Coordinates of N, CA and C in Angstrom, one line a residue:
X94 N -36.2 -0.1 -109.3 CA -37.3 0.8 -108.9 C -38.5 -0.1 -108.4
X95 N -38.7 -0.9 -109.6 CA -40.0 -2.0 -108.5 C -39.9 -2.8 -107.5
X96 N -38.5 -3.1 -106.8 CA -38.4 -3.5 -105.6 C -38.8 -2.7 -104.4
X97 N -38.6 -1.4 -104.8 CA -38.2 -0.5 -103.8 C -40.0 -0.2 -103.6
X98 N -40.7 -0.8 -104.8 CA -42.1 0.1 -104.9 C -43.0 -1.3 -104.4
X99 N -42.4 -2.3 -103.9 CA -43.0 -3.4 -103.8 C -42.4 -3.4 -102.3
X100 N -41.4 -3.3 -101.6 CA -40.9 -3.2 -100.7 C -42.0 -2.2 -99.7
X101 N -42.0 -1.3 -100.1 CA -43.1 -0.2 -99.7 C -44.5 -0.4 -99.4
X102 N -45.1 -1.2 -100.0 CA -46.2 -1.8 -100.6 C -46.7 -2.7 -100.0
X103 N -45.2 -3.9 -99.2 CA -45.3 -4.9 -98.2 C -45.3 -4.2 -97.3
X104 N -44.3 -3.2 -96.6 CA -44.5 -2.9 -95.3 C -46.1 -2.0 -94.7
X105 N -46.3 -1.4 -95.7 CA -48.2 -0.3 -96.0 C -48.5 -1.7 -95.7
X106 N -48.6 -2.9 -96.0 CA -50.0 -4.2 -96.2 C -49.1 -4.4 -94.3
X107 N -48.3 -5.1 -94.1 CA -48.4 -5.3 -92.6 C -48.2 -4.0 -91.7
X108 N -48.3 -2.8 -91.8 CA -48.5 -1.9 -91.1 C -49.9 -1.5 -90.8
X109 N -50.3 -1.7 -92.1 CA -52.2 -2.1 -92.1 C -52.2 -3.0 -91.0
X110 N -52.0 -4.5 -91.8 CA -52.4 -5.3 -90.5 C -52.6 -5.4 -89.5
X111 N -50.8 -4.8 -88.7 CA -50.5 -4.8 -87.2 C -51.8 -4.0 -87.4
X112 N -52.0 -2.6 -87.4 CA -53.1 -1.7 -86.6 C -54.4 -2.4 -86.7
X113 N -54.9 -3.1 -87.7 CA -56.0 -3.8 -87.6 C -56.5 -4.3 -86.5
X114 N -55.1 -5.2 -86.6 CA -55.4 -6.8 -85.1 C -55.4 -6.0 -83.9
X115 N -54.0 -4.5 -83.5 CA -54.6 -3.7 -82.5 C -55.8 -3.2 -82.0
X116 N -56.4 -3.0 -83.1 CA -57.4 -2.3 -82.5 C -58.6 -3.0 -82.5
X117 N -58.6 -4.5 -82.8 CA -59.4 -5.6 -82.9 C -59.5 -5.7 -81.3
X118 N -57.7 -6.2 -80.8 CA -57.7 -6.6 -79.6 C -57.7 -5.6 -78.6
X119 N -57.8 -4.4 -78.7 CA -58.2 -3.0 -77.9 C -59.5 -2.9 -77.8
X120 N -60.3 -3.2 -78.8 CA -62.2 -3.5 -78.7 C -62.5 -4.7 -78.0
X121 N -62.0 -6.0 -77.9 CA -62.5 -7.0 -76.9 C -62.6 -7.0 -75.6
X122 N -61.1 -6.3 -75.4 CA -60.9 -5.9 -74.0 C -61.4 -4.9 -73.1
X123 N -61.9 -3.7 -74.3 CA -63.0 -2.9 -73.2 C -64.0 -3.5 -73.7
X124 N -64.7 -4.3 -74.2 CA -65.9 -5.1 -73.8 C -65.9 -5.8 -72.6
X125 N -64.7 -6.8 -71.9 CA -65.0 -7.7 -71.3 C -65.7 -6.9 -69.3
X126 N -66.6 -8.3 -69.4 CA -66.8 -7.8 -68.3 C -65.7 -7.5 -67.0
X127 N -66.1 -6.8 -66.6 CA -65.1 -6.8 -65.1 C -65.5 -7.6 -64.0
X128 N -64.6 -8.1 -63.7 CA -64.7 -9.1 -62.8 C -63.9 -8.7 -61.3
X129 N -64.8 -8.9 -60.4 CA -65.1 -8.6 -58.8 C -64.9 -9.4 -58.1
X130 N -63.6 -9.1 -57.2 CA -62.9 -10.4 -56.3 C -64.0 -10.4 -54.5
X131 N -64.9 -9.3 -54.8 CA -66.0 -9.7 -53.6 C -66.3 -10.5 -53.3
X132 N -65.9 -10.7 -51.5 CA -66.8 -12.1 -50.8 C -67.7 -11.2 -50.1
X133 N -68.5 -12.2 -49.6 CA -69.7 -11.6 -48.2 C -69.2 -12.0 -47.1
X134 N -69.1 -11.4 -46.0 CA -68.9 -11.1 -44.9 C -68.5 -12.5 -44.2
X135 N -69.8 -13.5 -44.3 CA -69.6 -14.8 -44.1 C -68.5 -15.6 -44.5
X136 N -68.1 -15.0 -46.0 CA -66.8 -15.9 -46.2 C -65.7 -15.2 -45.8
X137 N -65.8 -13.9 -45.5 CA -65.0 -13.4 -45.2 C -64.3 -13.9 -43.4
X138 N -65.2 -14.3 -42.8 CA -64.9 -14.7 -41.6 C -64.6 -16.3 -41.7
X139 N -65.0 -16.8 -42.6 CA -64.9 -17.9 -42.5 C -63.1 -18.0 -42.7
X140 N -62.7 -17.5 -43.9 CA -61.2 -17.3 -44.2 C -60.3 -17.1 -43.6
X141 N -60.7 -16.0 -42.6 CA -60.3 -15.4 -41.5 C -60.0 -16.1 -40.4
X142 N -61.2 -17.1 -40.1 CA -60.5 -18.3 -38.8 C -59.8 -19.4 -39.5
X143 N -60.2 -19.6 -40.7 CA -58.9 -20.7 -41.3 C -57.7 -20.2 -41.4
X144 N -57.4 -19.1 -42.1 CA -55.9 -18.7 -41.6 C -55.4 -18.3 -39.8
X145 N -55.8 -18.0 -38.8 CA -56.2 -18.0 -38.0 C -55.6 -19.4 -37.3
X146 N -56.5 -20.6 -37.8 CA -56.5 -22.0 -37.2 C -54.6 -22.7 -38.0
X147 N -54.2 -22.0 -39.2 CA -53.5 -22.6 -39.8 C -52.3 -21.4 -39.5
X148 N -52.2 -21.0 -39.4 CA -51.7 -19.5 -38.9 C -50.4 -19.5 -37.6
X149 N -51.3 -20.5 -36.6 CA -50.6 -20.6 -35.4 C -50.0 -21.9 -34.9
X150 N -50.0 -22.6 -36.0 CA -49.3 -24.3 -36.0 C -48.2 -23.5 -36.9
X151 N -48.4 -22.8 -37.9 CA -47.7 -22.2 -39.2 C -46.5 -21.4 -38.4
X152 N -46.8 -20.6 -37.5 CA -46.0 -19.5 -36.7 C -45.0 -20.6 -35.8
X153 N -45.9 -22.0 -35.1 CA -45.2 -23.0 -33.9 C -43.8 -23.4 -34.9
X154 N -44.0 -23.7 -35.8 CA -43.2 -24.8 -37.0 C -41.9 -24.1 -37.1
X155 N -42.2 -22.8 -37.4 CA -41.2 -21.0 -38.1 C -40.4 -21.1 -37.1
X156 N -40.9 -20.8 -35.8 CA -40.1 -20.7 -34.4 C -39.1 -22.1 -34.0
X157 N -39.6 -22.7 -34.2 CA -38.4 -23.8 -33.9 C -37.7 -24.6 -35.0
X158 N -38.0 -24.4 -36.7 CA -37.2 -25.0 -37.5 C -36.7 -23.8 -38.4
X159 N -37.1 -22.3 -38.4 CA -36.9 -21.7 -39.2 C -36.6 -22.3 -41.0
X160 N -37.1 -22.8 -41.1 CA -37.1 -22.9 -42.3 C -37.7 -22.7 -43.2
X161 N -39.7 -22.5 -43.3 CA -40.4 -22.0 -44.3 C -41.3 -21.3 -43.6
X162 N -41.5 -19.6 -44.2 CA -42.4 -18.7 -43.4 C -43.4 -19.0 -43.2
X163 N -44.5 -18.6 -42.5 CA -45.6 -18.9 -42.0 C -46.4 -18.5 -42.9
X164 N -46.1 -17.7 -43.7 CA -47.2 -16.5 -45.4 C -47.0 -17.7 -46.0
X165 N -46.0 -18.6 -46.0 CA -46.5 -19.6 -47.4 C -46.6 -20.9 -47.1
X166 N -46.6 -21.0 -45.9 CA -47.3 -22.6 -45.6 C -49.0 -22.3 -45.5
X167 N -49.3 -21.0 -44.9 CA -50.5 -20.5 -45.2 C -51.0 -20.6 -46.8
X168 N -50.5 -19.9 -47.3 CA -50.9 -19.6 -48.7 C -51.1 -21.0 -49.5
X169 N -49.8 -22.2 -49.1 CA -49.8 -23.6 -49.5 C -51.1 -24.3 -49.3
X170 N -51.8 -24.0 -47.9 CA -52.4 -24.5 -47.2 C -53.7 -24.2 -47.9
X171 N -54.2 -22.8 -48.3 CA -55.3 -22.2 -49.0 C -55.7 -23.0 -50.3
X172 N -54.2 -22.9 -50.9 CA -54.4 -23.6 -52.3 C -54.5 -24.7 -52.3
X173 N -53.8 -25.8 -51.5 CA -54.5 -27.3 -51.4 C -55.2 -27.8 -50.9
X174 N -55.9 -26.6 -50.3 CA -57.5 -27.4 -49.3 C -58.5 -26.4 -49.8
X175 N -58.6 -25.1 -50.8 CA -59.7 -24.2 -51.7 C -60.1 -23.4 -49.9
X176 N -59.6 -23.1 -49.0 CA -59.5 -22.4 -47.9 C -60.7 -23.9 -46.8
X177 N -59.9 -25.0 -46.9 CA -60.1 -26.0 -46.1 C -61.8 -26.1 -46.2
X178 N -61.9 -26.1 -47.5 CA -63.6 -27.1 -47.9 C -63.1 -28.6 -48.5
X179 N -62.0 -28.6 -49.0 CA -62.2 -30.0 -49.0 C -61.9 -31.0 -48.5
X180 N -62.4 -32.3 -49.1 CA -62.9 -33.5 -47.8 C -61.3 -34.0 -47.5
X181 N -60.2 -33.8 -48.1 CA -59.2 -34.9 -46.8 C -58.6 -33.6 -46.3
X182 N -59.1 -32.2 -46.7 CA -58.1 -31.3 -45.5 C -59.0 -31.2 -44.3
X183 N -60.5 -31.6 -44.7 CA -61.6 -31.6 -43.4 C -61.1 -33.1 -42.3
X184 N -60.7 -34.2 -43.1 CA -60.1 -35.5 -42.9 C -58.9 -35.2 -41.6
X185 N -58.4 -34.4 -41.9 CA -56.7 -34.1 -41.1 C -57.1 -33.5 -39.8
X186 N -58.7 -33.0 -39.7 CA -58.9 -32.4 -38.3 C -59.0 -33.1 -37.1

């Protein structure tokens, strides 16, 4: 009988618990602020002629080797040059 009342006893103490840490980590997360993938206009064009400029070498490549789409030599392109601000993707012009 006292296993069975101790058995009981453990699962009440982490049943407790899980709901605790739930609703611990249910309150952080409607705290956190929300976060806004907004650019201004300016960067927005600015993006826009770099895919654009990268875009149509990207499309030239596709058409005669078929072998990597033009969305991810672009997308490659974004991520290894932060949308071509930095100094050796400025270098390659």
């Amino acid at each position: 009988m006292a296993t069975i009342t101790s058995k009981i006893r453990i699962g009440l103490v982490f049943s407790g618990l899980l709901v605790l840490l739930t609703g611990c980590g249910l309150h952080q997360s409607s705290q956190a602020p929300a976060r806004t993938w907004e650019t201004n206009q300016e960067e927005q064009q600015r993006q826009s002629r770099f895919i654009k400029k990268i875009g149509q070498n990207a499309k030239l490549v596709y058409q005669k080797k078929h072998q990597v789409l033009p969305s991810i030599i672009i997308a490659q392109a974004i991520i290894e040059s932060d949308w071509g601000a930095q100094r050796f993707s400025n270098q390659g012009q």
